[in-house]
Each structure stands twice: as structure tokens, then as C-alpha cells.
Amino acid sequence: VQLQASGGGLVQAGGSLRLSCTASGRTPNTYAMAWFRQAPGKEREFVAAIGESGDTPYYADSVKGRFTISRDNAKKTAYLRMNSLKSADTAVYYCAGGEFPGSTYYDGTYYQEEAWYDFWGQGTQVTVSS
């Protein structure tokens, strides 16, 4: 499976961007998708995740109320709509997909952990100027 992330760029504080992540190749029948980000000099962190049917979104506290994750399974694409951007949101954003066997995604315990995601995109840079 390959993931292609796009939509990053330079935006002023308070502005908006929408990131896209499209899967190709032999994708699993069902998989959750997520966005992580890595700021300069920091570890990669969880941003948002969404269930296989576009349900049960999870968000990091730092982006709740500003970011919205969604997906279009017909297009094999996940989106991250980012509003009210802050300089602290500057990072490389990575999309990821994971099969999460059974109910492991929905039990709310593992969705933040990178090890549960099986395939990753290459990252797209988001820079927010203040």
C-alpha cells in the first residue's frame, strides 16, 4: 500500500489548509486512517484518526475544535481540514493507515500509537507564519 499526502504549504496564522492522503495499491478491506505531525526538533505526535467507515474520529487536545478529519472510501482518500492555524501547528504532516484487528481502534486505547499503523505516507510540510 502506498499513501500520497498533499495539500501542505505556507499560510498565515488564522488561516486554513486542507490536507489530502490517497491510498493506492492493495489496500486492506478495512483500515483506520490517521494524521501525525513532526515539528522541528520534536518527536512525531498524533493529530487525528478516523475509523474505517468514516466514524469515530479522535483528536489530539491541541487541535480539537480547529481540525476535522474525514475520509471518502470511494476515492481511498482521507482529509484533514485545518482551521485557525497557529505557528505551533508548523510541522511535517504524515498520514497513516492501520487495520486495527477486532475492535482495537474503537476501544479508544491504541489509535494514538504509531506502532498500530501499518503504512505511511511521505509527509507534507505545513508552515504557519505569525
mmCIF file of N, CA and C in Angstrom:
data_model
loop_
_atom_site.group_PDB
_atom_site.id
_atom_site.type_symbol
_atom_site.label_atom_id
_atom_site.label_comp_id
_atom_site.label_asym_id
_atom_site.label_seq_id
_atom_site.Cartn_x
_atom_site.Cartn_y
_atom_site.Cartn_z
ATOM 1 N N VAL A 1 0.851 -1.192 0.000
ATOM 2 C CA VAL A 1 0.000 0.000 0.000
ATOM 3 C C VAL A 1 0.887 1.242 0.000
ATOM 4 N N GLN A 2 0.535 2.194 -0.830
ATOM 5 C CA GLN A 2 1.240 3.479 -0.840
ATOM 6 C C GLN A 2 0.254 4.579 -0.467
ATOM 7 N N LEU A 3 0.733 5.529 0.341
ATOM 8 C CA LEU A 3 -0.059 6.697 0.697
ATOM 9 C C LEU A 3 0.636 7.938 0.154
ATOM 10 N N GLN A 4 -0.127 8.785 -0.502
ATOM 11 C CA GLN A 4 0.392 10.029 -1.051
ATOM 12 C C GLN A 4 -0.296 11.198 -0.375
ATOM 13 N N ALA A 5 0.466 11.966 0.399
ATOM 14 C CA ALA A 5 -0.077 13.129 1.092
ATOM 15 C C ALA A 5 0.173 14.386 0.272
ATOM 16 N N SER A 6 -0.757 15.299 0.326
ATOM 17 C CA SER A 6 -0.612 16.558 -0.396
ATOM 18 C C SER A 6 -1.427 17.643 0.307
ATOM 19 N N GLY A 7 -1.231 18.886 -0.144
ATOM 20 C CA GLY A 7 -2.028 19.984 0.371
ATOM 21 C C GLY A 7 -1.314 20.902 1.342
ATOM 22 N N GLY A 8 -0.110 20.555 1.717
ATOM 23 C CA GLY A 8 0.640 21.421 2.619
ATOM 24 C C GLY A 8 1.054 22.708 1.931
ATOM 25 N N GLY A 9 1.580 23.619 2.738
ATOM 26 C CA GLY A 9 2.023 24.880 2.181
ATOM 27 C C GLY A 9 2.274 25.908 3.256
ATOM 28 N N LEU A 10 2.426 27.150 2.825
ATOM 29 C CA LEU A 10 2.660 28.277 3.728
ATOM 30 C C LEU A 10 1.361 29.054 3.890
ATOM 31 N N VAL A 11 0.989 29.299 5.137
ATOM 32 C CA VAL A 11 -0.254 30.015 5.423
ATOM 33 C C VAL A 11 -0.031 30.940 6.610
ATOM 34 N N GLN A 12 -0.760 32.031 6.640
ATOM 35 C CA GLN A 12 -0.658 32.945 7.776
ATOM 36 C C GLN A 12 -1.439 32.413 8.961
ATOM 37 N N ALA A 13 -1.030 32.808 10.134
ATOM 38 C CA ALA A 13 -1.761 32.431 11.344
ATOM 39 C C ALA A 13 -3.221 32.848 11.216
ATOM 40 N N GLY A 14 -4.103 31.951 11.635
ATOM 41 C CA GLY A 14 -5.529 32.192 11.500
ATOM 42 C C GLY A 14 -6.121 31.642 10.221
ATOM 43 N N GLY A 15 -5.264 31.241 9.317
ATOM 44 C CA GLY A 15 -5.724 30.729 8.028
ATOM 45 C C GLY A 15 -6.086 29.258 8.088
ATOM 46 N N SER A 16 -6.385 28.696 6.910
ATOM 47 C CA SER A 16 -6.837 27.317 6.796
ATOM 48 C C SER A 16 -6.092 26.594 5.684
ATOM 49 N N LEU A 17 -6.007 25.284 5.848
ATOM 50 C CA LEU A 17 -5.485 24.395 4.820
ATOM 51 C C LEU A 17 -6.271 23.098 4.877
ATOM 52 N N ARG A 18 -6.303 22.381 3.756
ATOM 53 C CA ARG A 18 -6.854 21.031 3.755
ATOM 54 C C ARG A 18 -5.814 20.079 3.174
ATOM 55 N N LEU A 19 -5.445 19.114 3.977
ATOM 56 C CA LEU A 19 -4.525 18.077 3.534
ATOM 57 C C LEU A 19 -5.314 16.886 2.997
ATOM 58 N N SER A 20 -4.733 16.218 2.018
ATOM 59 C CA SER A 20 -5.328 15.014 1.447
ATOM 60 C C SER A 20 -4.325 13.873 1.515
ATOM 61 N N CYS A 21 -4.839 12.667 1.617
ATOM 62 C CA CYS A 21 -3.987 11.480 1.647
ATOM 63 C C CYS A 21 -4.699 10.383 0.872
ATOM 64 N N THR A 22 -4.113 9.970 -0.243
ATOM 65 C CA THR A 22 -4.738 8.990 -1.117
ATOM 66 C C THR A 22 -3.958 7.687 -1.108
ATOM 67 N N ALA A 23 -4.685 6.600 -0.925
ATOM 68 C CA ALA A 23 -4.078 5.275 -0.902
ATOM 69 C C ALA A 23 -4.119 4.636 -2.278
ATOM 70 N N SER A 24 -3.103 3.852 -2.565
ATOM 71 C CA SER A 24 -3.068 3.097 -3.817
ATOM 72 C C SER A 24 -2.428 1.740 -3.539
ATOM 73 N N GLY A 25 -2.534 0.857 -4.515
ATOM 74 C CA GLY A 25 -2.017 -0.488 -4.312
ATOM 75 C C GLY A 25 -3.056 -1.389 -3.668
ATOM 76 N N ARG A 26 -2.604 -2.507 -3.083
ATOM 77 C CA ARG A 26 -3.517 -3.485 -2.484
ATOM 78 C C ARG A 26 -3.883 -3.037 -1.072
ATOM 79 N N THR A 27 -4.892 -2.221 -0.973
ATOM 80 C CA THR A 27 -5.332 -1.735 0.338
ATOM 81 C C THR A 27 -6.158 -2.814 1.035
ATOM 82 N N PRO A 28 -6.098 -2.859 2.358
ATOM 83 C CA PRO A 28 -6.930 -3.811 3.101
ATOM 84 C C PRO A 28 -8.414 -3.513 2.902
ATOM 85 N N ASN A 29 -9.264 -4.479 3.209
ATOM 86 C CA ASN A 29 -10.701 -4.246 3.089
ATOM 87 C C ASN A 29 -11.169 -3.131 4.018
ATOM 88 N N THR A 30 -10.620 -3.112 5.210
ATOM 89 C CA THR A 30 -10.979 -2.072 6.170
ATOM 90 C C THR A 30 -9.719 -1.588 6.877
ATOM 91 N N TYR A 31 -9.633 -0.294 7.084
ATOM 92 C CA TYR A 31 -8.494 0.258 7.806
ATOM 93 C C TYR A 31 -8.832 1.646 8.315
ATOM 94 N N ALA A 32 -8.364 1.939 9.504
ATOM 95 C CA ALA A 32 -8.465 3.287 10.039
ATOM 96 C C ALA A 32 -7.369 4.139 9.405
ATOM 97 N N MET A 33 -7.588 5.448 9.403
ATOM 98 C CA MET A 33 -6.565 6.358 8.896
ATOM 99 C C MET A 33 -6.315 7.450 9.914
ATOM 100 N N ALA A 34 -5.127 8.000 9.862
ATOM 101 C CA ALA A 34 -4.743 8.993 10.852
ATOM 102 C C ALA A 34 -3.749 9.979 10.270
ATOM 103 N N TRP A 35 -3.626 11.072 10.981
ATOM 104 C CA TRP A 35 -2.595 12.063 10.695
ATOM 105 C C TRP A 35 -1.713 12.226 11.924
ATOM 106 N N PHE A 36 -0.422 12.272 11.692
ATOM 107 C CA PHE A 36 0.565 12.594 12.706
ATOM 108 C C PHE A 36 1.357 13.796 12.189
ATOM 109 N N ARG A 37 2.101 14.424 13.083
ATOM 110 C CA ARG A 37 2.947 15.528 12.645
ATOM 111 C C ARG A 37 4.236 15.553 13.433
ATOM 112 N N GLN A 38 5.263 16.134 12.814
ATOM 113 C CA GLN A 38 6.550 16.268 13.484
ATOM 114 C C GLN A 38 7.090 17.662 13.247
ATOM 115 N N ALA A 39 7.203 18.401 14.333
ATOM 116 C CA ALA A 39 7.765 19.743 14.285
ATOM 117 C C ALA A 39 9.283 19.651 14.398
ATOM 118 N N PRO A 40 10.002 20.669 13.948
ATOM 119 C CA PRO A 40 11.460 20.652 14.024
ATOM 120 C C PRO A 40 11.954 20.440 15.446
ATOM 121 N N GLY A 41 12.841 19.472 15.617
ATOM 122 C CA GLY A 41 13.420 19.211 16.925
ATOM 123 C C GLY A 41 12.522 18.478 17.900
ATOM 124 N N LYS A 42 11.357 18.033 17.423
ATOM 125 C CA LYS A 42 10.413 17.347 18.312
ATOM 126 C C LYS A 42 10.088 15.962 17.769
ATOM 127 N N GLU A 43 9.536 15.128 18.634
ATOM 128 C CA GLU A 43 9.107 13.806 18.206
ATOM 129 C C GLU A 43 7.791 13.904 17.440
ATOM 130 N N ARG A 44 7.567 12.912 16.626
ATOM 131 C CA ARG A 44 6.304 12.865 15.889
ATOM 132 C C ARG A 44 5.157 12.634 16.877
ATOM 133 N N GLU A 45 4.033 13.307 16.649
ATOM 134 C CA GLU A 45 2.897 13.210 17.559
ATOM 135 C C GLU A 45 1.609 12.963 16.801
ATOM 136 N N PHE A 46 0.669 12.372 17.487
ATOM 137 C CA PHE A 46 -0.645 12.099 16.938
ATOM 138 C C PHE A 46 -1.433 13.387 16.766
ATOM 139 N N VAL A 47 -2.193 13.479 15.672
ATOM 140 C CA VAL A 47 -3.042 14.636 15.424
ATOM 141 C C VAL A 47 -4.521 14.239 15.407
ATOM 142 N N ALA A 48 -4.874 13.280 14.543
ATOM 143 C CA ALA A 48 -6.277 12.887 14.399
ATOM 144 C C ALA A 48 -6.354 11.509 13.752
ATOM 145 N N ALA A 49 -7.458 10.806 14.018
ATOM 146 C CA ALA A 49 -7.684 9.498 13.416
ATOM 147 C C ALA A 49 -9.163 9.346 13.110
ATOM 148 N N ILE A 50 -9.467 8.447 12.184
ATOM 149 C CA ILE A 50 -10.857 8.210 11.811
ATOM 150 C C ILE A 50 -11.048 6.730 11.501
ATOM 151 N N GLY A 51 -12.214 6.202 11.878
ATOM 152 C CA GLY A 51 -12.497 4.791 11.694
ATOM 153 C C GLY A 51 -12.699 4.415 10.236
ATOM 154 N N GLU A 52 -12.800 3.113 10.009
ATOM 155 C CA GLU A 52 -12.860 2.577 8.654
ATOM 156 C C GLU A 52 -14.061 3.055 7.868
ATOM 157 N N SER A 53 -15.146 3.369 8.535
ATOM 158 C CA SER A 53 -16.361 3.816 7.851
ATOM 159 C C SER A 53 -16.543 5.323 7.917
ATOM 160 N N GLY A 54 -15.508 6.025 8.312
ATOM 161 C CA GLY A 54 -15.628 7.471 8.465
ATOM 162 C C GLY A 54 -16.253 7.870 9.783
ATOM 163 N N ASP A 55 -16.271 6.934 10.711
ATOM 164 C CA ASP A 55 -16.870 7.185 12.022
ATOM 165 C C ASP A 55 -15.780 7.321 13.074
ATOM 166 N N THR A 56 -16.224 7.588 14.271
ATOM 167 C CA THR A 56 -15.379 7.612 15.452
ATOM 168 C C THR A 56 -14.068 8.365 15.243
ATOM 169 N N PRO A 57 -14.128 9.671 15.042
ATOM 170 C CA PRO A 57 -12.887 10.434 14.950
ATOM 171 C C PRO A 57 -12.299 10.685 16.336
ATOM 172 N N TYR A 58 -10.992 10.732 16.383
ATOM 173 C CA TYR A 58 -10.268 11.105 17.590
ATOM 174 C C TYR A 58 -9.348 12.274 17.238
ATOM 175 N N TYR A 59 -9.141 13.149 18.227
ATOM 176 C CA TYR A 59 -8.282 14.304 18.001
ATOM 177 C C TYR A 59 -7.343 14.501 19.183
ATOM 178 N N ALA A 60 -6.159 15.004 18.890
ATOM 179 C CA ALA A 60 -5.285 15.477 19.954
ATOM 180 C C ALA A 60 -5.918 16.714 20.579
ATOM 181 N N ASP A 61 -5.703 16.897 21.860
ATOM 182 C CA ASP A 61 -6.293 18.050 22.547
ATOM 183 C C ASP A 61 -5.877 19.366 21.892
ATOM 184 N N SER A 62 -4.672 19.421 21.370
ATOM 185 C CA SER A 62 -4.143 20.665 20.815
ATOM 186 C C SER A 62 -4.851 21.107 19.533
ATOM 187 N N VAL A 63 -5.600 20.198 18.892
ATOM 188 C CA VAL A 63 -6.260 20.554 17.634
ATOM 189 C C VAL A 63 -7.778 20.444 17.710
ATOM 190 N N LYS A 64 -8.315 19.981 18.823
ATOM 191 C CA LYS A 64 -9.772 19.851 18.951
ATOM 192 C C LYS A 64 -10.454 21.176 18.716
ATOM 193 N N GLY A 65 -11.522 21.122 17.926
ATOM 194 C CA GLY A 65 -12.279 22.326 17.628
ATOM 195 C C GLY A 65 -11.724 23.126 16.468
ATOM 196 N N ARG A 66 -10.502 22.796 16.009
ATOM 197 C CA ARG A 66 -9.902 23.517 14.890
ATOM 198 C C ARG A 66 -9.692 22.619 13.671
ATOM 199 N N PHE A 67 -9.387 21.362 13.913
ATOM 200 C CA PHE A 67 -9.115 20.414 12.827
ATOM 201 C C PHE A 67 -10.269 19.430 12.701
ATOM 202 N N THR A 68 -10.526 18.999 11.470
ATOM 203 C CA THR A 68 -11.550 17.993 11.207
ATOM 204 C C THR A 68 -10.994 16.944 10.261
ATOM 205 N N ILE A 69 -11.074 15.690 10.678
ATOM 206 C CA ILE A 69 -10.643 14.595 9.825
ATOM 207 C C ILE A 69 -11.867 13.968 9.166
ATOM 208 N N SER A 70 -11.715 13.563 7.926
ATOM 209 C CA SER A 70 -12.797 12.900 7.201
ATOM 210 C C SER A 70 -12.164 11.954 6.175
ATOM 211 N N ARG A 71 -13.007 11.159 5.546
ATOM 212 C CA ARG A 71 -12.497 10.256 4.509
ATOM 213 C C ARG A 71 -13.576 9.970 3.493
ATOM 214 N N ASP A 72 -13.135 9.639 2.291
ATOM 215 C CA ASP A 72 -14.020 9.233 1.206
ATOM 216 C C ASP A 72 -13.500 7.883 0.726
ATOM 217 N N ASN A 73 -14.144 6.811 1.153
ATOM 218 C CA ASN A 73 -13.638 5.478 0.845
ATOM 219 C C ASN A 73 -13.703 5.166 -0.649
ATOM 220 N N ALA A 74 -14.651 5.748 -1.354
ATOM 221 C CA ALA A 74 -14.728 5.526 -2.802
ATOM 222 C C ALA A 74 -13.479 6.058 -3.495
ATOM 223 N N LYS A 75 -12.903 7.105 -2.940
ATOM 224 C CA LYS A 75 -11.688 7.698 -3.502
ATOM 225 C C LYS A 75 -10.436 7.233 -2.773
ATOM 226 N N LYS A 76 -10.615 6.396 -1.741
ATOM 227 C CA LYS A 76 -9.485 5.929 -0.927
ATOM 228 C C LYS A 76 -8.660 7.109 -0.420
ATOM 229 N N THR A 77 -9.357 8.133 0.019
ATOM 230 C CA THR A 77 -8.696 9.369 0.420
ATOM 231 C C THR A 77 -9.186 9.820 1.786
ATOM 232 N N ALA A 78 -8.241 10.249 2.608
ATOM 233 C CA ALA A 78 -8.544 10.877 3.889
ATOM 234 C C ALA A 78 -8.156 12.345 3.795
ATOM 235 N N TYR A 79 -8.853 13.156 4.573
ATOM 236 C CA TYR A 79 -8.623 14.600 4.552
ATOM 237 C C TYR A 79 -8.388 15.094 5.977
ATOM 238 N N LEU A 80 -7.674 16.195 6.072
ATOM 239 C CA LEU A 80 -7.535 16.892 7.354
ATOM 240 C C LEU A 80 -7.764 18.369 7.076
ATOM 241 N N ARG A 81 -8.908 18.851 7.497
ATOM 242 C CA ARG A 81 -9.212 20.265 7.355
ATOM 243 C C ARG A 81 -8.678 20.976 8.592
ATOM 244 N N MET A 82 -7.821 21.966 8.385
ATOM 245 C CA MET A 82 -7.182 22.675 9.485
ATOM 246 C C MET A 82 -7.591 24.142 9.440
ATOM 247 N N ASN A 83 -8.288 24.579 10.463
ATOM 248 C CA ASN A 83 -8.722 25.974 10.571
ATOM 249 C C ASN A 83 -8.009 26.654 11.733
ATOM 250 N N SER A 84 -8.057 27.964 11.741
ATOM 251 C CA SER A 84 -7.471 28.755 12.840
ATOM 252 C C SER A 84 -6.045 28.308 13.127
ATOM 253 N N LEU A 85 -5.260 28.197 12.090
ATOM 254 C CA LEU A 85 -3.909 27.678 12.244
ATOM 255 C C LEU A 85 -3.047 28.605 13.080
ATOM 256 N N LYS A 86 -2.153 27.984 13.849
ATOM 257 C CA LYS A 86 -1.235 28.705 14.716
ATOM 258 C C LYS A 86 0.195 28.357 14.315
ATOM 259 N N SER A 87 1.133 29.168 14.749
ATOM 260 C CA SER A 87 2.539 28.872 14.453
ATOM 261 C C SER A 87 2.943 27.523 15.044
ATOM 262 N N ALA A 88 2.310 27.140 16.153
ATOM 263 C CA ALA A 88 2.608 25.854 16.793
ATOM 264 C C ALA A 88 2.181 24.666 15.935
ATOM 265 N N ASP A 89 1.382 24.909 14.901
ATOM 266 C CA ASP A 89 0.962 23.828 14.002
ATOM 267 C C ASP A 89 1.982 23.565 12.897
ATOM 268 N N THR A 90 3.012 24.386 12.825
ATOM 269 C CA THR A 90 4.053 24.183 11.826
ATOM 270 C C THR A 90 4.741 22.843 12.038
ATOM 271 N N ALA A 91 4.734 22.018 11.006
ATOM 272 C CA ALA A 91 5.288 20.667 11.112
ATOM 273 C C ALA A 91 5.201 19.984 9.753
ATOM 274 N N VAL A 92 5.849 18.835 9.676
ATOM 275 C CA VAL A 92 5.604 17.925 8.561
ATOM 276 C C VAL A 92 4.464 17.002 8.988
ATOM 277 N N TYR A 93 3.452 16.934 8.173
ATOM 278 C CA TYR A 93 2.268 16.127 8.478
ATOM 279 C C TYR A 93 2.326 14.816 7.691
ATOM 280 N N TYR A 94 2.143 13.717 8.419
ATOM 281 C CA TYR A 94 2.181 12.387 7.835
ATOM 282 C C TYR A 94 0.815 11.729 7.968
ATOM 283 N N CYS A 95 0.377 11.070 6.907
ATOM 284 C CA CYS A 95 -0.827 10.260 7.020
ATOM 285 C C CYS A 95 -0.417 8.795 7.184
ATOM 286 N N ALA A 96 -1.292 8.034 7.801
ATOM 287 C CA ALA A 96 -1.011 6.630 8.087
ATOM 288 C C ALA A 96 -2.299 5.831 8.053
ATOM 289 N N GLY A 97 -2.165 4.541 7.777
ATOM 290 C CA GLY A 97 -3.313 3.645 7.785
ATOM 291 C C GLY A 97 -3.000 2.400 8.591
ATOM 292 N N GLY A 98 -4.019 1.891 9.282
ATOM 293 C CA GLY A 98 -3.821 0.705 10.090
ATOM 294 C C GLY A 98 -5.059 -0.164 10.115
ATOM 295 N N GLU A 99 -4.877 -1.488 10.113
ATOM 296 C CA GLU A 99 -6.009 -2.416 10.064
ATOM 297 C C GLU A 99 -6.695 -2.597 11.408
ATOM 298 N N PHE A 100 -6.034 -2.407 12.505
ATOM 299 C CA PHE A 100 -6.633 -2.499 13.831
ATOM 300 C C PHE A 100 -7.591 -3.692 13.949
ATOM 301 N N PRO A 101 -7.065 -4.872 14.137
ATOM 302 C CA PRO A 101 -7.923 -6.066 14.230
ATOM 303 C C PRO A 101 -8.957 -5.970 15.333
ATOM 304 N N GLY A 102 -10.118 -6.617 15.082
ATOM 305 C CA GLY A 102 -11.182 -6.614 16.071
ATOM 306 C C GLY A 102 -11.672 -5.199 16.333
ATOM 307 N N SER A 103 -11.830 -4.868 17.605
ATOM 308 C CA SER A 103 -12.346 -3.553 17.989
ATOM 309 C C SER A 103 -11.261 -2.661 18.566
ATOM 310 N N THR A 104 -10.019 -2.975 18.249
ATOM 311 C CA THR A 104 -8.913 -2.268 18.897
ATOM 312 C C THR A 104 -8.888 -0.777 18.565
ATOM 313 N N TYR A 105 -9.393 -0.378 17.410
ATOM 314 C CA TYR A 105 -9.466 1.059 17.135
ATOM 315 C C TYR A 105 -10.551 1.699 17.986
ATOM 316 N N TYR A 106 -11.701 1.039 18.065
ATOM 317 C CA TYR A 106 -12.868 1.644 18.700
ATOM 318 C C TYR A 106 -12.827 1.618 20.215
ATOM 319 N N ASP A 107 -11.943 0.839 20.790
ATOM 320 C CA ASP A 107 -11.887 0.832 22.254
ATOM 321 C C ASP A 107 -11.154 2.047 22.794
ATOM 322 N N GLY A 108 -10.613 2.876 21.882
ATOM 323 C CA GLY A 108 -10.065 4.159 22.285
ATOM 324 C C GLY A 108 -8.719 4.121 22.971
ATOM 325 N N THR A 109 -8.008 3.018 22.849
ATOM 326 C CA THR A 109 -6.737 2.885 23.559
ATOM 327 C C THR A 109 -5.525 3.052 22.648
ATOM 328 N N TYR A 110 -5.585 2.528 21.436
ATOM 329 C CA TYR A 110 -4.380 2.392 20.614
ATOM 330 C C TYR A 110 -4.267 3.368 19.449
ATOM 331 N N TYR A 111 -5.292 4.136 19.185
ATOM 332 C CA TYR A 111 -5.314 4.934 17.962
ATOM 333 C C TYR A 111 -4.200 5.971 17.907
ATOM 334 N N GLN A 112 -3.627 6.342 19.058
ATOM 335 C CA GLN A 112 -2.557 7.347 19.071
ATOM 336 C C GLN A 112 -1.169 6.756 18.855
ATOM 337 N N GLU A 113 -1.078 5.447 18.865
ATOM 338 C CA GLU A 113 0.236 4.812 18.856
ATOM 339 C C GLU A 113 0.683 4.469 17.439
ATOM 340 N N GLU A 114 1.849 4.974 17.064
ATOM 341 C CA GLU A 114 2.363 4.767 15.714
ATOM 342 C C GLU A 114 2.505 3.291 15.360
ATOM 343 N N ALA A 115 2.841 2.471 16.303
ATOM 344 C CA ALA A 115 3.106 1.056 16.028
ATOM 345 C C ALA A 115 1.883 0.327 15.485
ATOM 346 N N TRP A 116 0.677 0.888 15.706
ATOM 347 C CA TRP A 116 -0.539 0.228 15.237
ATOM 348 C C TRP A 116 -0.865 0.578 13.791
ATOM 349 N N TYR A 117 -0.090 1.468 13.189
ATOM 350 C CA TYR A 117 -0.336 1.859 11.803
ATOM 351 C C TYR A 117 0.630 1.112 10.893
ATOM 352 N N ASP A 118 0.082 0.512 9.849
ATOM 353 C CA ASP A 118 0.838 -0.405 9.012
ATOM 354 C C ASP A 118 1.484 0.254 7.801
ATOM 355 N N PHE A 119 0.942 1.349 7.330
ATOM 356 C CA PHE A 119 1.511 2.001 6.154
ATOM 357 C C PHE A 119 1.418 3.514 6.324
ATOM 358 N N TRP A 120 2.443 4.176 5.763
ATOM 359 C CA TRP A 120 2.641 5.607 5.989
ATOM 360 C C TRP A 120 2.889 6.339 4.675
ATOM 361 N N GLY A 121 2.478 7.602 4.650
ATOM 362 C CA GLY A 121 2.794 8.479 3.531
ATOM 363 C C GLY A 121 4.122 9.177 3.755
ATOM 364 N N GLN A 122 4.521 9.974 2.796
ATOM 365 C CA GLN A 122 5.851 10.586 2.816
ATOM 366 C C GLN A 122 5.900 11.903 3.585
ATOM 367 N N GLY A 123 4.773 12.470 3.926
ATOM 368 C CA GLY A 123 4.774 13.732 4.657
ATOM 369 C C GLY A 123 4.594 14.942 3.755
ATOM 370 N N THR A 124 3.914 15.932 4.285
ATOM 371 C CA THR A 124 3.731 17.199 3.579
ATOM 372 C C THR A 124 3.958 18.338 4.579
ATOM 373 N N GLN A 125 4.710 19.332 4.157
ATOM 374 C CA GLN A 125 5.104 20.415 5.058
ATOM 375 C C GLN A 125 3.990 21.444 5.192
ATOM 376 N N VAL A 126 3.690 21.793 6.434
ATOM 377 C CA VAL A 126 2.772 22.889 6.738
ATOM 378 C C VAL A 126 3.547 23.928 7.531
ATOM 379 N N THR A 127 3.573 25.147 7.041
ATOM 380 C CA THR A 127 4.270 26.232 7.714
ATOM 381 C C THR A 127 3.291 27.364 7.959
ATOM 382 N N VAL A 128 3.152 27.741 9.224
ATOM 383 C CA VAL A 128 2.234 28.805 9.610
ATOM 384 C C VAL A 128 3.064 29.990 10.055
ATOM 385 N N SER A 129 2.901 31.103 9.368
ATOM 386 C CA SER A 129 3.656 32.304 9.710
ATOM 387 C C SER A 129 2.833 33.193 10.631
ATOM 388 N N SER A 130 3.504 33.773 11.605
ATOM 389 C CA SER A 130 2.793 34.622 12.576
ATOM 390 C C SER A 130 2.874 36.092 12.175
#
